[in-house]
Amino acid sequence: MTYVLDYFKDPPPILVHTARKLEYQNVKSVVRGIAHGRLDNLRIWDLGKYASVRLSDGRDYEKAIAGSPYAWVLPLLGTLPLAQVENRLDRDYYDRFMQLARALPARDRAGVVRLANAEIALVNVIWALRLRFYFKLDAAKAAGLLIGGTSSSVRSAIAEAFEIPSDSTDGWRKWRYGWLLEDQLADSFTAPDPMRAEQKASQALYARAHLAFHQNPFTLGPLVAYFKLKEYEASLLGIAVEALRLSVPGQDVLDIVGSG
Amino acid sequence: MLFTEPMKKIEILVLKSDADSVMRSLGFAGCVQLITQQQEGRTPGAEEQETAELKVRLQSLAHFLGMSDEGHAEIGSETNDRDLLARKARLILDSAKTLVDEESRLLQRRLSLKQASDELAAFSGVKVPLQEMRRLSYLTVRIGSVAPELLPEVVTVLGKRALVVPLDRPGAFMAVAPRKGRWALDSELSRRGFQAVQLPEDRNGVPSDMLAAMAEELAATERLLSAVEKQKSDFRGEHERELAALLADLDLSVTIDAVKHTLASTGSVQKIVGWIPRRRVPSVLEGLDSLTQGRIAVQVFDPSELQDVAAGRTKVPVSTPHGRVVRSFERMVFSYSIPLYGTIDPTPFVAVMFVLLFAIMFGDVGQGFVGVAIGLLINSGRVRSFEAYRRKNFGTTFLVAGLASMASGFLYGSFFANEHVLEPATRYVTRLLLGRPLDHIVALVGFQKIILFFGFTIGIGAVINSVGLIINIVNQARRGDWEKAILSKTGAAGALFFWYVLFIAVRMLAGGHLQTLDLVVLAVPLLALFFRELIVHLVTGHRPLLKDGLFAFIMEGIVEILESTIYYVSNSVSFLRVAAFALAHTVLSTIVFLLSDMVGGAPGGLAFRILIIVIGNAIIIVLEGLIVTIQVVRLQYYEFFSKFFNETGEEFSPFILRRREVVR
């Protein structure tokens, strides 16, 4: 993605921030490393001159983060569970993204905000399912962990996600995001599986980004969509490469990424 | 020796340079009980510390070489040159150092390899290099196990969300899922009691390959250890005797150092104080004089010269030297009480009484022979588990009691409970001695004979009670306690009453009658007991004559007479048990043979018969042998010892260093 940014004399901040999704992943890796006491063998994406924190030289990660815009993360370690710290980073990423998107000129803003809203809505829905079924939280406790700025219809759908009985096939089918679960609602259904829902959401977002890439030409929308497509592809490629390194058969790789 | 051994107190002053030699000599002589007390502010010197440290290091080396703890003390060089000992000890330690270090290194290596193998065994089915698994960003890997029966459920429930690869061990598996699916994975696994195994931090490579390499390395290490074992064996063969001698010498030095800490000393003089049997004084003094070439000052005191002894503040230790047989009964006496210094030593009497009473109650040639065999086995020292009994000389007790049982068994005509086997021999002996053949010399058959036998055992009891009384009278008289010697229940008054009652009983059994004179003679000791307090106060001039008044005096007198009468009656009747147990032995033997006769006619009857005889005899030997022993001990404790043991003495406990085989 950096080569796209290099075309700009002064790259638009929204594009740089989109690319920095990988930097957020770097920070998450470091945070996990610190929490588990294992800072060797971390996979660090190098964003070159577009990085806001120098982690690629593999030196003192903690010190590097302490001197970066991500310094606020370090005091949270040890006081919050790791999952919540990672959640804070996600929320920070999307909050900044929305700030930058709203500041764009009108012609650039429409496509970017639309794509971002769709992504944030799905991220929140998946988080809601995770929080309910993995972390056993109720709606009130989960509210503070979701990304803000979503529409009222999304907020009410998320609230419903905490109210529908877990084994209610009808309830989930009628839910606004029931399509994320439709392949799960068989006779043996007992509760939604957030992981499979997330795979569906990722595929839907990929389709959405693919569509956005072809809309609103000569605006920043297609570029943001392009970055999102690369982000998703990079993630799939990363899984594939690592799975192959572990000698996982190809079909199994497709199965576990939900593409089987 | 009728009385306890005469003792002397000895005080020795020697130069500190001679102290070790003198202590060794006294320890080897084993005849001085040291009078010790903890010396305040005395700290071990550098030489003492070094000796103790070298001893510990040599013990470690002996242990390393597989030498047993026993036997070190059996040999020694008998040198007390500590410099020489230290030099030799260091030399042997230095020469073993390479071997010790090498074994230590190899053992450490083996341990580390085994630990690493155990750690890696959990990953033996993983065909992926460990470093790869540590570097995953997009995938999450979990390795561990669930209950084997839950594994199919894990596979089903994870479905396409994760790949489950079963590993070699039952229930063990590796699960691979996308990083975003880690919550789902962990959640499903934890619900099924998943036990995760952490990847070894410091290892890289494919576990199965690494395990194979480790197994090879382990085998190589084992081979090296075997080689070291051989070297150890060679080293031991070459140095064992020298090492044992050094250990023995250092052990002696450490023991002596510990004892010296409890003895008074000045900068250059060591004081050694203790008790020694009078007969050993000349030889010990002569030895010490020659050892120190006259650099010694000795004072010897008779207990009668010592104020502490006269005032009763110090007890003179009691030594009772005995031959092997009597010595084997010492514990029986000393576990009850220790005689006072200067009193009669009851152990020889106990030995005779034990053997006699045991033989009467447990008479059987065959069963007695078992006792003899056990005694010989204990004394031979060949059975390791009997070693403690051998040291306490119990083998001789078994031997003597067994022989006595055989002798009385011959009189009863009993051989392994069989009453007929010995008849030919008995007939031969009785024809020879009496001129007419008898089947049994002593046959406990018929009412009259049994009554006679009961009378015989009461007679034995009378003798034992009398010996106890005489011992008490003599002991009290020697101690100058004439009140107890004459006017007590177990003194002359009590004895006179007891003996005269016996005399009257014997006379009446012989057809005589009770006469007035008998009553007069009986009244004398009883009146002496009644008026004891009055007589004593009159003789000693104590006033008032009656301490608690006339009524109390009369009541006490009556009680004393009643108590004495009951005491002698019960002490005599108590010996009826001897006859009762002898009869019980006969009855048990009869039962065994009745049972064996009952099965004799059945198919395979001979085998059953032999079995019953063997088991029956075993039961008699173990059960009745134990009961009879307890009864004999009980009779001695309550009927014999109670007459004269009324104060406990102090057992002579000499400072002993074991004499050893000398290595040159």
PDB file of N, CA, C and O in Angstrom, chain B residues 503-566:
ATOM      1  N   PHE B 503       6.449 -72.919 107.514  1.00  0.00           N
ATOM      2  CA  PHE B 503       6.884 -74.030 108.358  1.00  0.00           C
ATOM      3  C   PHE B 503       5.668 -74.774 108.937  1.00  0.00           C
ATOM      4  O   PHE B 503       5.599 -75.998 108.931  1.00  0.00           O
ATOM      5  N   ILE B 504       4.672 -73.957 109.415  1.00  0.00           N
ATOM      6  CA  ILE B 504       3.460 -74.567 109.992  1.00  0.00           C
ATOM      7  C   ILE B 504       2.722 -75.368 108.907  1.00  0.00           C
ATOM      8  O   ILE B 504       2.280 -76.493 109.146  1.00  0.00           O
ATOM      9  N   ALA B 505       2.643 -74.767 107.699  1.00  0.00           N
ATOM     10  CA  ALA B 505       1.915 -75.433 106.607  1.00  0.00           C
ATOM     11  C   ALA B 505       2.562 -76.762 106.263  1.00  0.00           C
ATOM     12  O   ALA B 505       1.877 -77.787 106.109  1.00  0.00           O
ATOM     13  N   VAL B 506       3.874 -76.777 106.172  1.00  0.00           N
ATOM     14  CA  VAL B 506       4.590 -78.018 105.816  1.00  0.00           C
ATOM     15  C   VAL B 506       4.377 -79.064 106.922  1.00  0.00           C
ATOM     16  O   VAL B 506       4.126 -80.246 106.649  1.00  0.00           O
ATOM     17  N   ARG B 507       4.457 -78.586 108.153  1.00  0.00           N
ATOM     18  CA  ARG B 507       4.298 -79.516 109.286  1.00  0.00           C
ATOM     19  C   ARG B 507       2.901 -80.132 109.292  1.00  0.00           C
ATOM     20  O   ARG B 507       2.740 -81.318 109.519  1.00  0.00           O
ATOM     21  N   MET B 508       1.887 -79.296 109.002  1.00  0.00           N
ATOM     22  CA  MET B 508       0.514 -79.803 109.015  1.00  0.00           C
ATOM     23  C   MET B 508       0.275 -80.772 107.858  1.00  0.00           C
ATOM     24  O   MET B 508      -0.442 -81.755 107.992  1.00  0.00           O
ATOM     25  N   LEU B 509       0.932 -80.478 106.687  1.00  0.00           N
ATOM     26  CA  LEU B 509       0.800 -81.406 105.561  1.00  0.00           C
ATOM     27  C   LEU B 509       1.424 -82.757 105.894  1.00  0.00           C
ATOM     28  O   LEU B 509       0.987 -83.806 105.419  1.00  0.00           O
ATOM     29  N   ALA B 510       2.424 -82.692 106.771  1.00  0.00           N
ATOM     30  CA  ALA B 510       3.099 -83.933 107.167  1.00  0.00           C
ATOM     31  C   ALA B 510       2.352 -84.623 108.322  1.00  0.00           C
ATOM     32  O   ALA B 510       2.855 -85.592 108.890  1.00  0.00           O
ATOM     33  N   GLY B 511       1.214 -84.056 108.735  1.00  0.00           N
ATOM     34  CA  GLY B 511       0.394 -84.694 109.756  1.00  0.00           C
ATOM     35  C   GLY B 511       0.467 -84.010 111.109  1.00  0.00           C
ATOM     36  O   GLY B 511      -0.128 -84.487 112.098  1.00  0.00           O
ATOM     37  N   GLY B 512       1.190 -82.907 111.188  1.00  0.00           N
ATOM     38  CA  GLY B 512       1.310 -82.204 112.463  1.00  0.00           C
ATOM     39  C   GLY B 512       0.085 -81.361 112.771  1.00  0.00           C
ATOM     40  O   GLY B 512      -0.855 -81.290 111.974  1.00  0.00           O
ATOM     41  N   HIS B 513       0.081 -80.700 113.957  1.00  0.00           N
ATOM     42  CA  HIS B 513      -1.051 -79.865 114.377  1.00  0.00           C
ATOM     43  C   HIS B 513      -0.556 -78.489 114.791  1.00  0.00           C
ATOM     44  O   HIS B 513       0.605 -78.319 115.137  1.00  0.00           O
ATOM     45  N   LEU B 514      -1.466 -77.553 114.765  1.00  0.00           N
ATOM     46  CA  LEU B 514      -1.160 -76.187 115.210  1.00  0.00           C
ATOM     47  C   LEU B 514      -1.018 -76.185 116.716  1.00  0.00           C
ATOM     48  O   LEU B 514      -1.831 -76.779 117.437  1.00  0.00           O
ATOM     49  N   GLN B 515       0.030 -75.505 117.212  1.00  0.00           N
ATOM     50  CA  GLN B 515       0.275 -75.495 118.659  1.00  0.00           C
ATOM     51  C   GLN B 515       0.271 -74.057 119.153  1.00  0.00           C
ATOM     52  O   GLN B 515       0.434 -73.115 118.380  1.00  0.00           O
ATOM     53  N   THR B 516       0.170 -73.901 120.484  1.00  0.00           N
ATOM     54  CA  THR B 516       0.129 -72.567 121.088  1.00  0.00           C
ATOM     55  C   THR B 516       1.404 -71.803 120.775  1.00  0.00           C
ATOM     56  O   THR B 516       1.384 -70.592 120.481  1.00  0.00           O
ATOM     57  N   LEU B 517       2.504 -72.528 120.793  1.00  0.00           N
ATOM     58  CA  LEU B 517       3.795 -71.879 120.528  1.00  0.00           C
ATOM     59  C   LEU B 517       3.804 -71.239 119.133  1.00  0.00           C
ATOM     60  O   LEU B 517       4.394 -70.176 118.928  1.00  0.00           O
ATOM     61  N   ASP B 518       3.115 -71.926 118.225  1.00  0.00           N
ATOM     62  CA  ASP B 518       3.055 -71.387 116.857  1.00  0.00           C
ATOM     63  C   ASP B 518       2.422 -69.986 116.865  1.00  0.00           C
ATOM     64  O   ASP B 518       2.913 -69.058 116.218  1.00  0.00           O
ATOM     65  N   LEU B 519       1.353 -69.874 117.642  1.00  0.00           N
ATOM     66  CA  LEU B 519       0.663 -68.585 117.699  1.00  0.00           C
ATOM     67  C   LEU B 519       1.557 -67.518 118.321  1.00  0.00           C
ATOM     68  O   LEU B 519       1.603 -66.368 117.893  1.00  0.00           O
ATOM     69  N   VAL B 520       2.311 -67.929 119.335  1.00  0.00           N
ATOM     70  CA  VAL B 520       3.226 -66.975 119.994  1.00  0.00           C
ATOM     71  C   VAL B 520       4.297 -66.514 119.014  1.00  0.00           C
ATOM     72  O   VAL B 520       4.572 -65.315 118.875  1.00  0.00           O
ATOM     73  N   VAL B 521       4.858 -67.503 118.308  1.00  0.00           N
ATOM     74  CA  VAL B 521       5.942 -67.146 117.355  1.00  0.00           C
ATOM     75  C   VAL B 521       5.388 -66.262 116.236  1.00  0.00           C
ATOM     76  O   VAL B 521       6.040 -65.299 115.823  1.00  0.00           O
ATOM     77  N   LEU B 522       4.194 -66.593 115.758  1.00  0.00           N
ATOM     78  CA  LEU B 522       3.598 -65.769 114.700  1.00  0.00           C
ATOM     79  C   LEU B 522       3.285 -64.357 115.207  1.00  0.00           C
ATOM     80  O   LEU B 522       3.375 -63.377 114.462  1.00  0.00           O
ATOM     81  N   ALA B 523       2.927 -64.280 116.502  1.00  0.00           N
ATOM     82  CA  ALA B 523       2.542 -62.972 117.052  1.00  0.00           C
ATOM     83  C   ALA B 523       3.727 -62.017 117.101  1.00  0.00           C
ATOM     84  O   ALA B 523       3.571 -60.798 116.950  1.00  0.00           O
ATOM     85  N   VAL B 524       4.928 -62.574 117.297  1.00  0.00           N
ATOM     86  CA  VAL B 524       6.109 -61.702 117.448  1.00  0.00           C
ATOM     87  C   VAL B 524       6.319 -60.802 116.221  1.00  0.00           C
ATOM     88  O   VAL B 524       6.381 -59.571 116.348  1.00  0.00           O
ATOM     89  N   PRO B 525       6.442 -61.371 115.004  1.00  0.00           N
ATOM     90  CA  PRO B 525       6.644 -60.474 113.854  1.00  0.00           C
ATOM     91  C   PRO B 525       5.444 -59.557 113.602  1.00  0.00           C
ATOM     92  O   PRO B 525       5.621 -58.393 113.226  1.00  0.00           O
ATOM     93  N   LEU B 526       4.254 -60.077 113.835  1.00  0.00           N
ATOM     94  CA  LEU B 526       3.072 -59.243 113.592  1.00  0.00           C
ATOM     95  C   LEU B 526       3.028 -58.071 114.573  1.00  0.00           C
ATOM     96  O   LEU B 526       2.694 -56.937 114.194  1.00  0.00           O
ATOM     97  N   LEU B 527       3.407 -58.329 115.814  1.00  0.00           N
ATOM     98  CA  LEU B 527       3.448 -57.237 116.804  1.00  0.00           C
ATOM     99  C   LEU B 527       4.539 -56.231 116.432  1.00  0.00           C
ATOM    100  O   LEU B 527       4.389 -55.027 116.628  1.00  0.00           O
ATOM    101  N   ALA B 528       5.639 -56.770 115.917  1.00  0.00           N
ATOM    102  CA  ALA B 528       6.727 -55.869 115.491  1.00  0.00           C
ATOM    103  C   ALA B 528       6.223 -54.927 114.392  1.00  0.00           C
ATOM    104  O   ALA B 528       6.529 -53.722 114.401  1.00  0.00           O
ATOM    105  N   LEU B 529       5.452 -55.491 113.468  1.00  0.00           N
ATOM    106  CA  LEU B 529       4.886 -54.646 112.404  1.00  0.00           C
ATOM    107  C   LEU B 529       3.885 -53.647 112.980  1.00  0.00           C
ATOM    108  O   LEU B 529       3.851 -52.479 112.607  1.00  0.00           O
ATOM    109  N   PHE B 530       3.090 -54.141 113.956  1.00  0.00           N
ATOM    110  CA  PHE B 530       2.053 -53.294 114.557  1.00  0.00           C
ATOM    111  C   PHE B 530       2.680 -52.114 115.321  1.00  0.00           C
ATOM    112  O   PHE B 530       2.253 -50.968 115.192  1.00  0.00           O
ATOM    113  N   PHE B 531       3.715 -52.427 116.096  1.00  0.00           N
ATOM    114  CA  PHE B 531       4.321 -51.385 116.941  1.00  0.00           C
ATOM    115  C   PHE B 531       5.527 -50.710 116.282  1.00  0.00           C
ATOM    116  O   PHE B 531       6.328 -50.093 116.977  1.00  0.00           O
ATOM    117  N   ARG B 532       5.632 -50.843 114.989  1.00  0.00           N
ATOM    118  CA  ARG B 532       6.810 -50.323 114.263  1.00  0.00           C
ATOM    119  C   ARG B 532       7.117 -48.869 114.623  1.00  0.00           C
ATOM    120  O   ARG B 532       8.242 -48.540 115.013  1.00  0.00           O
ATOM    121  N   GLU B 533       6.129 -48.017 114.526  1.00  0.00           N
ATOM    122  CA  GLU B 533       6.353 -46.587 114.763  1.00  0.00           C
ATOM    123  C   GLU B 533       6.817 -46.345 116.205  1.00  0.00           C
ATOM    124  O   GLU B 533       7.778 -45.599 116.452  1.00  0.00           O
ATOM    125  N   LEU B 534       6.169 -47.026 117.108  1.00  0.00           N
ATOM    126  CA  LEU B 534       6.489 -46.850 118.530  1.00  0.00           C
ATOM    127  C   LEU B 534       7.918 -47.308 118.819  1.00  0.00           C
ATOM    128  O   LEU B 534       8.695 -46.601 119.487  1.00  0.00           O
ATOM    129  N   ILE B 535       8.259 -48.486 118.285  1.00  0.00           N
ATOM    130  CA  ILE B 535       9.608 -49.025 118.523  1.00  0.00           C
ATOM    131  C   ILE B 535      10.666 -48.079 117.974  1.00  0.00           C
ATOM    132  O   ILE B 535      11.656 -47.750 118.648  1.00  0.00           O
ATOM    133  N   VAL B 536      10.434 -47.637 116.743  1.00  0.00           N
ATOM    134  CA  VAL B 536      11.422 -46.749 116.097  1.00  0.00           C
ATOM    135  C   VAL B 536      11.580 -45.459 116.900  1.00  0.00           C
ATOM    136  O   VAL B 536      12.703 -45.004 117.149  1.00  0.00           O
ATOM    137  N   HIS B 537      10.470 -44.895 117.322  1.00  0.00           N
ATOM    138  CA  HIS B 537      10.551 -43.636 118.053  1.00  0.00           C
ATOM    139  C   HIS B 537      11.206 -43.815 119.418  1.00  0.00           C
ATOM    140  O   HIS B 537      11.933 -42.934 119.881  1.00  0.00           O
ATOM    141  N   LEU B 538      10.954 -44.966 120.052  1.00  0.00           N
ATOM    142  CA  LEU B 538      11.597 -45.233 121.331  1.00  0.00           C
ATOM    143  C   LEU B 538      13.105 -45.356 121.171  1.00  0.00           C
ATOM    144  O   LEU B 538      13.887 -44.795 121.946  1.00  0.00           O
ATOM    145  N   VAL B 539      13.503 -46.101 120.126  1.00  0.00           N
ATOM    146  CA  VAL B 539      14.947 -46.333 119.907  1.00  0.00           C
ATOM    147  C   VAL B 539      15.653 -45.049 119.490  1.00  0.00           C
ATOM    148  O   VAL B 539      16.752 -44.748 119.956  1.00  0.00           O
ATOM    149  N   THR B 540      15.005 -44.275 118.645  1.00  0.00           N
ATOM    150  CA  THR B 540      15.674 -43.066 118.128  1.00  0.00           C
ATOM    151  C   THR B 540      15.465 -41.855 119.043  1.00  0.00           C
ATOM    152  O   THR B 540      16.048 -40.794 118.811  1.00  0.00           O
ATOM    153  N   GLY B 541      14.572 -41.969 119.996  1.00  0.00           N
ATOM    154  CA  GLY B 541      14.320 -40.858 120.913  1.00  0.00           C
ATOM    155  C   GLY B 541      13.406 -39.813 120.304  1.00  0.00           C
ATOM    156  O   GLY B 541      13.333 -38.675 120.783  1.00  0.00           O
ATOM    157  N   HIS B 542      12.729 -40.218 119.288  1.00  0.00           N
ATOM    158  CA  HIS B 542      11.838 -39.267 118.624  1.00  0.00           C
ATOM    159  C   HIS B 542      10.594 -39.016 119.471  1.00  0.00           C
ATOM    160  O   HIS B 542      10.017 -39.937 120.044  1.00  0.00           O
ATOM    161  N   ARG B 543      10.187 -37.787 119.573  1.00  0.00           N
ATOM    162  CA  ARG B 543       8.982 -37.461 120.326  1.00  0.00           C
ATOM    163  C   ARG B 543       8.095 -36.535 119.490  1.00  0.00           C
ATOM    164  O   ARG B 543       8.637 -35.708 118.742  1.00  0.00           O
ATOM    165  N   PRO B 544       6.770 -36.607 119.568  1.00  0.00           N
ATOM    166  CA  PRO B 544       6.019 -37.561 120.395  1.00  0.00           C
ATOM    167  C   PRO B 544       6.146 -38.990 119.876  1.00  0.00           C
ATOM    168  O   PRO B 544       6.464 -39.187 118.698  1.00  0.00           O
ATOM    169  N   LEU B 545       5.858 -39.905 120.725  1.00  0.00           N
ATOM    170  CA  LEU B 545       6.011 -41.309 120.349  1.00  0.00           C
ATOM    171  C   LEU B 545       5.020 -41.685 119.252  1.00  0.00           C
ATOM    172  O   LEU B 545       5.378 -42.420 118.314  1.00  0.00           O
ATOM    173  N   LEU B 546       3.795 -41.176 119.380  1.00  0.00           N
ATOM    174  CA  LEU B 546       2.787 -41.478 118.363  1.00  0.00           C
ATOM    175  C   LEU B 546       2.505 -40.186 117.587  1.00  0.00           C
ATOM    176  O   LEU B 546       1.891 -39.251 118.112  1.00  0.00           O
ATOM    177  N   LYS B 547       2.957 -40.153 116.376  1.00  0.00           N
ATOM    178  CA  LYS B 547       2.933 -38.916 115.570  1.00  0.00           C
ATOM    179  C   LYS B 547       1.501 -38.399 115.360  1.00  0.00           C
ATOM    180  O   LYS B 547       1.237 -37.220 115.535  1.00  0.00           O
ATOM    181  N   ASP B 548       0.579 -39.312 115.033  1.00  0.00           N
ATOM    182  CA  ASP B 548      -0.792 -38.883 114.718  1.00  0.00           C
ATOM    183  C   ASP B 548      -1.814 -39.343 115.760  1.00  0.00           C
ATOM    184  O   ASP B 548      -2.996 -39.475 115.460  1.00  0.00           O
ATOM    185  N   GLY B 549      -1.346 -39.663 116.924  1.00  0.00           N
ATOM    186  CA  GLY B 549      -2.283 -40.053 117.979  1.00  0.00           C
ATOM    187  C   GLY B 549      -2.495 -41.548 118.064  1.00  0.00           C
ATOM    188  O   GLY B 549      -2.095 -42.311 117.162  1.00  0.00           O
ATOM    189  N   LEU B 550      -3.143 -41.973 119.125  1.00  0.00           N
ATOM    190  CA  LEU B 550      -3.309 -43.397 119.413  1.00  0.00           C
ATOM    191  C   LEU B 550      -4.222 -44.093 118.412  1.00  0.00           C
ATOM    192  O   LEU B 550      -3.922 -45.194 117.934  1.00  0.00           O
ATOM    193  N   PHE B 551      -5.325 -43.418 118.083  1.00  0.00           N
ATOM    194  CA  PHE B 551      -6.290 -44.052 117.176  1.00  0.00           C
ATOM    195  C   PHE B 551      -5.657 -44.330 115.799  1.00  0.00           C
ATOM    196  O   PHE B 551      -5.759 -45.441 115.269  1.00  0.00           O
ATOM    197  N   ALA B 552      -4.992 -43.321 115.283  1.00  0.00           N
ATOM    198  CA  ALA B 552      -4.333 -43.489 113.976  1.00  0.00           C
ATOM    199  C   ALA B 552      -3.272 -44.574 114.061  1.00  0.00           C
ATOM    200  O   ALA B 552      -3.110 -45.399 113.148  1.00  0.00           O
ATOM    201  N   PHE B 553      -2.562 -44.613 115.187  1.00  0.00           N
ATOM    202  CA  PHE B 553      -1.512 -45.619 115.380  1.00  0.00           C
ATOM    203  C   PHE B 553      -2.110 -47.034 115.312  1.00  0.00           C
ATOM    204  O   PHE B 553      -1.585 -47.923 114.640  1.00  0.00           O
ATOM    205  N   ILE B 554      -3.237 -47.209 116.023  1.00  0.00           N
ATOM    206  CA  ILE B 554      -3.870 -48.538 116.059  1.00  0.00           C
ATOM    207  C   ILE B 554      -4.380 -48.912 114.656  1.00  0.00           C
ATOM    208  O   ILE B 554      -4.154 -50.026 114.184  1.00  0.00           O
ATOM    209  N   MET B 555      -5.031 -47.952 114.007  1.00  0.00           N
ATOM    210  CA  MET B 555      -5.574 -48.237 112.677  1.00  0.00           C
ATOM    211  C   MET B 555      -4.453 -48.595 111.700  1.00  0.00           C
ATOM    212  O   MET B 555      -4.558 -49.546 110.920  1.00  0.00           O
ATOM    213  N   GLU B 556      -3.400 -47.805 111.759  1.00  0.00           N
ATOM    214  CA  GLU B 556      -2.265 -48.070 110.843  1.00  0.00           C
ATOM    215  C   GLU B 556      -1.670 -49.441 111.119  1.00  0.00           C
ATOM    216  O   GLU B 556      -1.291 -50.178 110.196  1.00  0.00           O
ATOM    217  N   GLY B 557      -1.560 -49.803 112.400  1.00  0.00           N
ATOM    218  CA  GLY B 557      -0.998 -51.098 112.775  1.00  0.00           C
ATOM    219  C   GLY B 557      -1.836 -52.235 112.227  1.00  0.00           C
ATOM    220  O   GLY B 557      -1.306 -53.213 111.676  1.00  0.00           O
ATOM    221  N   ILE B 558      -3.157 -52.095 112.396  1.00  0.00           N
ATOM    222  CA  ILE B 558      -4.055 -53.155 111.903  1.00  0.00           C
ATOM    223  C   ILE B 558      -3.947 -53.298 110.385  1.00  0.00           C
ATOM    224  O   ILE B 558      -3.830 -54.400 109.841  1.00  0.00           O
ATOM    225  N   VAL B 559      -3.976 -52.136 109.736  1.00  0.00           N
ATOM    226  CA  VAL B 559      -3.872 -52.140 108.264  1.00  0.00           C
ATOM    227  C   VAL B 559      -2.557 -52.787 107.827  1.00  0.00           C
ATOM    228  O   VAL B 559      -2.508 -53.590 106.883  1.00  0.00           O
ATOM    229  N   GLU B 560      -1.487 -52.460 108.515  1.00  0.00           N
ATOM    230  CA  GLU B 560      -0.162 -52.999 108.158  1.00  0.00           C
ATOM    231  C   GLU B 560      -0.163 -54.532 108.268  1.00  0.00           C
ATOM    232  O   GLU B 560       0.361 -55.236 107.403  1.00  0.00           O
ATOM    233  N   ILE B 561      -0.787 -55.052 109.352  1.00  0.00           N
ATOM    234  CA  ILE B 561      -0.833 -56.505 109.557  1.00  0.00           C
ATOM    235  C   ILE B 561      -1.688 -57.161 108.462  1.00  0.00           C
ATOM    236  O   ILE B 561      -1.279 -58.170 107.862  1.00  0.00           O
ATOM    237  N   LEU B 562      -2.846 -56.545 108.210  1.00  0.00           N
ATOM    238  CA  LEU B 562      -3.728 -57.101 107.166  1.00  0.00           C
ATOM    239  C   LEU B 562      -3.039 -57.086 105.803  1.00  0.00           C
ATOM    240  O   LEU B 562      -3.058 -58.080 105.072  1.00  0.00           O
ATOM    241  N   GLU B 563      -2.427 -55.960 105.502  1.00  0.00           N
ATOM    242  CA  GLU B 563      -1.767 -55.802 104.200  1.00  0.00           C
ATOM    243  C   GLU B 563      -0.636 -56.822 104.038  1.00  0.00           C
ATOM    244  O   GLU B 563      -0.479 -57.434 102.989  1.00  0.00           O
ATOM    245  N   SER B 564       0.139 -57.006 105.121  1.00  0.00           N
ATOM    246  CA  SER B 564       1.256 -57.953 105.057  1.00  0.00           C
ATOM    247  C   SER B 564       0.746 -59.366 104.832  1.00  0.00           C
ATOM    248  O   SER B 564       1.298 -60.128 104.021  1.00  0.00           O
ATOM    249  N   THR B 565      -0.327 -59.707 105.534  1.00  0.00           N
ATOM    250  CA  THR B 565      -0.883 -61.060 105.392  1.00  0.00           C
ATOM    251  C   THR B 565      -1.359 -61.281 103.956  1.00  0.00           C
ATOM    252  O   THR B 565      -1.014 -62.287 103.317  1.00  0.00           O
ATOM    253  N   ILE B 566      -2.148 -60.319 103.459  1.00  0.00           N
ATOM    254  CA  ILE B 566      -2.671 -60.447 102.083  1.00  0.00           C
ATOM    255  C   ILE B 566      -1.522 -60.501 101.083  1.00  0.00           C
ATOM    256  O   ILE B 566      -1.533 -61.274 100.132  1.00  0.00           O
TER     257      ILE B 566
END
